[in-house]
PDB file of C-alpha atoms in Angstrom:
ATOM      1  CA  MET S 112      45.349  86.150  18.623  1.00 74.00           C
ATOM      2  CA  LEU S 113      42.341  84.458  16.622  1.00 79.00           C
ATOM      3  CA  ASP S 114      41.110  87.813  15.399  1.00 76.00           C
ATOM      4  CA  MET S 115      44.616  88.747  14.372  1.00 79.00           C
ATOM      5  CA  ILE S 116      45.667  85.225  12.931  1.00 84.00           C
ATOM      6  CA  ILE S 117      42.297  85.279  10.869  1.00 80.00           C
ATOM      7  CA  LEU S 118      43.295  89.858  10.787  1.00 78.00           C
ATOM      8  CA  LEU S 119      47.049  88.491   9.124  1.00 83.00           C
ATOM      9  CA  ILE S 120      44.228  85.506   6.749  1.00 84.00           C
ATOM     10  CA  ILE S 121      42.518  89.002   4.695  1.00 83.00           C
ATOM     11  CA  ALA S 122      44.781  91.009   4.463  1.00 83.00           C
ATOM     12  CA  ALA S 123      47.211  88.272   2.389  1.00 87.00           C
ATOM     13  CA  ILE S 124      44.088  87.768   0.404  1.00 85.00           C
ATOM     14  CA  THR S 125      43.812  90.569  -0.119  1.00 86.00           C
ATOM     15  CA  GLY S 126      47.302  91.833  -0.733  1.00 85.00           C
ATOM     16  CA  SER S 127      47.716  89.108  -3.240  1.00 87.00           C
ATOM     17  CA  ILE S 128      44.618  89.754  -4.385  1.00 85.00           C
ATOM     18  CA  GLY S 129      45.988  93.762  -5.924  1.00 85.00           C
ATOM     19  CA  ARG S 130      49.565  92.104  -6.972  1.00 85.00           C
ATOM     20  CA  THR S 131      47.923  89.924  -9.077  1.00 85.00           C
ATOM     21  CA  LEU S 132      45.453  92.690 -10.770  1.00 85.00           C
ATOM     22  CA  VAL S 133      48.784  94.538 -11.712  1.00 83.00           C
ATOM     23  CA  GLY S 134      51.093  91.859 -12.303  1.00 80.00           C
ATOM     24  CA  PHE S 135      53.376  92.331  -8.871  1.00 75.00           C
ATOM     25  CA  LYS S 136      55.820  88.642  -9.048  1.00 74.00           C
ATOM     26  CA  LYS S 137      58.010  89.599  -6.308  1.00 74.00           C
ATOM     27  CA  GLY S 138      57.476  88.789  -2.982  1.00 76.00           C
ATOM     28  CA  GLY S 139      55.368  85.823  -1.821  1.00 80.00           C
ATOM     29  CA  CYS S 140      53.010  85.492   1.456  1.00 83.00           C
ATOM     30  CA  ILE S 141      54.728  87.396   4.085  1.00 85.00           C
ATOM     31  CA  ILE S 142      55.174  90.898   0.907  1.00 83.00           C
ATOM     32  CA  SER S 143      51.022  90.096   0.867  1.00 85.00           C
ATOM     33  CA  ILE S 144      50.040  90.436   4.174  1.00 85.00           C
ATOM     34  CA  VAL S 145      52.176  93.941   3.756  1.00 87.00           C
ATOM     35  CA  VAL S 146      50.994  94.144   0.835  1.00 86.00           C
ATOM     36  CA  GLY S 147      47.640  93.661   2.769  1.00 85.00           C
ATOM     37  CA  PHE S 148      47.659  95.876   5.193  1.00 85.00           C
ATOM     38  CA  ILE S 149      49.456  98.958   3.166  1.00 87.00           C
ATOM     39  CA  GLY S 150      46.309  98.687   0.744  1.00 86.00           C
ATOM     40  CA  ALA S 151      44.145  98.778   3.934  1.00 84.00           C
ATOM     41  CA  TYR S 152      45.587 101.949   4.803  1.00 86.00           C
ATOM     42  CA  ILE S 153      45.805 103.707   1.433  1.00 88.00           C
ATOM     43  CA  GLY S 154      42.016 102.400   0.648  1.00 86.00           C
ATOM     44  CA  THR S 155      40.416 103.207   4.097  1.00 85.00           C
ATOM     45  CA  ILE S 156      41.627 107.024   3.144  1.00 88.00           C
ATOM     46  CA  LEU S 157      40.835 107.615  -0.230  1.00 88.00           C
ATOM     47  CA  ALA S 158      37.587 106.297   0.419  1.00 87.00           C
ATOM     48  CA  ARG S 159      37.107 108.791   2.899  1.00 87.00           C
ATOM     49  CA  GLU S 160      38.155 111.708   1.379  1.00 91.00           C
ATOM     50  CA  PHE S 161      36.284 111.644  -1.346  1.00 90.00           C
ATOM     51  CA  SER S 162      32.927 110.182   1.005  1.00 88.00           C
ATOM     52  CA  PHE S 163      32.816 106.679  -1.118  1.00 87.00           C
ATOM     53  CA  PRO S 164      30.894 104.225   0.677  1.00 86.00           C
ATOM     54  CA  ASP S 165      31.471 101.483   2.887  1.00 81.00           C
ATOM     55  CA  LEU S 166      31.060  98.358   0.620  1.00 79.00           C
ATOM     56  CA  PHE S 167      32.350  95.203   2.150  1.00 84.00           C
ATOM     57  CA  SER S 168      34.589  94.836   5.867  1.00 82.00           C
ATOM     58  CA  PHE S 169      34.187  92.600   7.945  1.00 79.00           C
ATOM     59  CA  GLU S 170      35.217  93.139  11.919  1.00 80.00           C
ATOM     60  CA  ALA S 171      37.177  91.372  13.903  1.00 75.00           C
ATOM     61  CA  GLY S 172      39.004  91.741  17.182  1.00 75.00           C
ATOM     62  CA  GLY S 173      37.595  95.845  17.533  1.00 80.00           C
ATOM     63  CA  ILE S 174      38.918  96.486  14.355  1.00 75.00           C
ATOM     64  CA  LYS S 175      37.981  97.418  10.879  1.00 78.00           C
ATOM     65  CA  TYR S 176      38.913  95.922   8.078  1.00 79.00           C
ATOM     66  CA  PRO S 177      37.560  97.596   4.642  1.00 82.00           C
ATOM     67  CA  ILE S 178      37.610  94.442   1.584  1.00 85.00           C
ATOM     68  CA  ILE S 179      36.731  96.229  -1.330  1.00 87.00           C
ATOM     69  CA  TRP S 180      39.524  99.393  -0.448  1.00 86.00           C
ATOM     70  CA  SER S 181      42.193  96.856   1.008  1.00 86.00           C
ATOM     71  CA  ILE S 182      42.227  96.227  -3.080  1.00 87.00           C
ATOM     72  CA  VAL S 183      41.784  99.031  -4.318  1.00 89.00           C
ATOM     73  CA  GLY S 184      44.465 100.345  -1.959  1.00 88.00           C
ATOM     74  CA  ALA S 185      46.628  97.383  -2.826  1.00 89.00           C
ATOM     75  CA  ALA S 186      46.402  97.528  -6.203  1.00 90.00           C
ATOM     76  CA  LEU S 187      47.149 100.363  -6.261  1.00 91.00           C
ATOM     77  CA  PHE S 188      50.606 100.534  -3.824  1.00 88.00           C
ATOM     78  CA  THR S 189      51.835  98.149  -6.455  1.00 87.00           C
ATOM     79  CA  ALA S 190      52.059  99.404  -9.444  1.00 88.00           C
ATOM     80  CA  ILE S 191      53.620 102.430  -7.493  1.00 88.00           C
ATOM     81  CA  LEU S 192      56.009  99.682  -6.586  1.00 83.00           C
ATOM     82  CA  THR S 193      56.439  98.093 -10.132  1.00 83.00           C
ATOM     83  CA  LEU S 194      56.878 101.928 -11.774  1.00 85.00           C
ATOM     84  CA  ILE S 195      60.107 101.457  -8.152  1.00 85.00           C
ATOM     85  CA  VAL S 196      61.235  98.556  -8.385  1.00 76.00           C
ATOM     86  CA  PRO S 197      63.585  97.505 -11.024  1.00 72.00           C
ATOM     87  CA  ARG S 198      62.601  94.514 -13.432  1.00 70.00           C
ATOM     88  CA  SER S 199      65.121  91.432 -13.053  1.00 68.00           C
ATOM     89  CA  LYS S 200      65.813  90.472 -16.067  1.00 65.00           C
ATOM     90  CA  ASP S 201      63.648  86.271 -16.940  1.00 57.00           C
TER      91      ASP S 201
END
């Protein structure tokens, strides 16, 4: 249970960093967690496809979570979201 909470916290941090890099302001903590997990998936796929080294990863409960590639993947995913989601009139 503690490992899952740690993974959720890391996903929230990496997701919020990725969202901040792109400038996406919609959503809160739950959205950051989702973006962090999707970013980890996208970043891992890109790193394997292009044979990039695993720069910094964290392992909890037998699950390896790539920190750097999660941030890169979260930024890419958020950039795609900003193109899809219409802008609000602020």
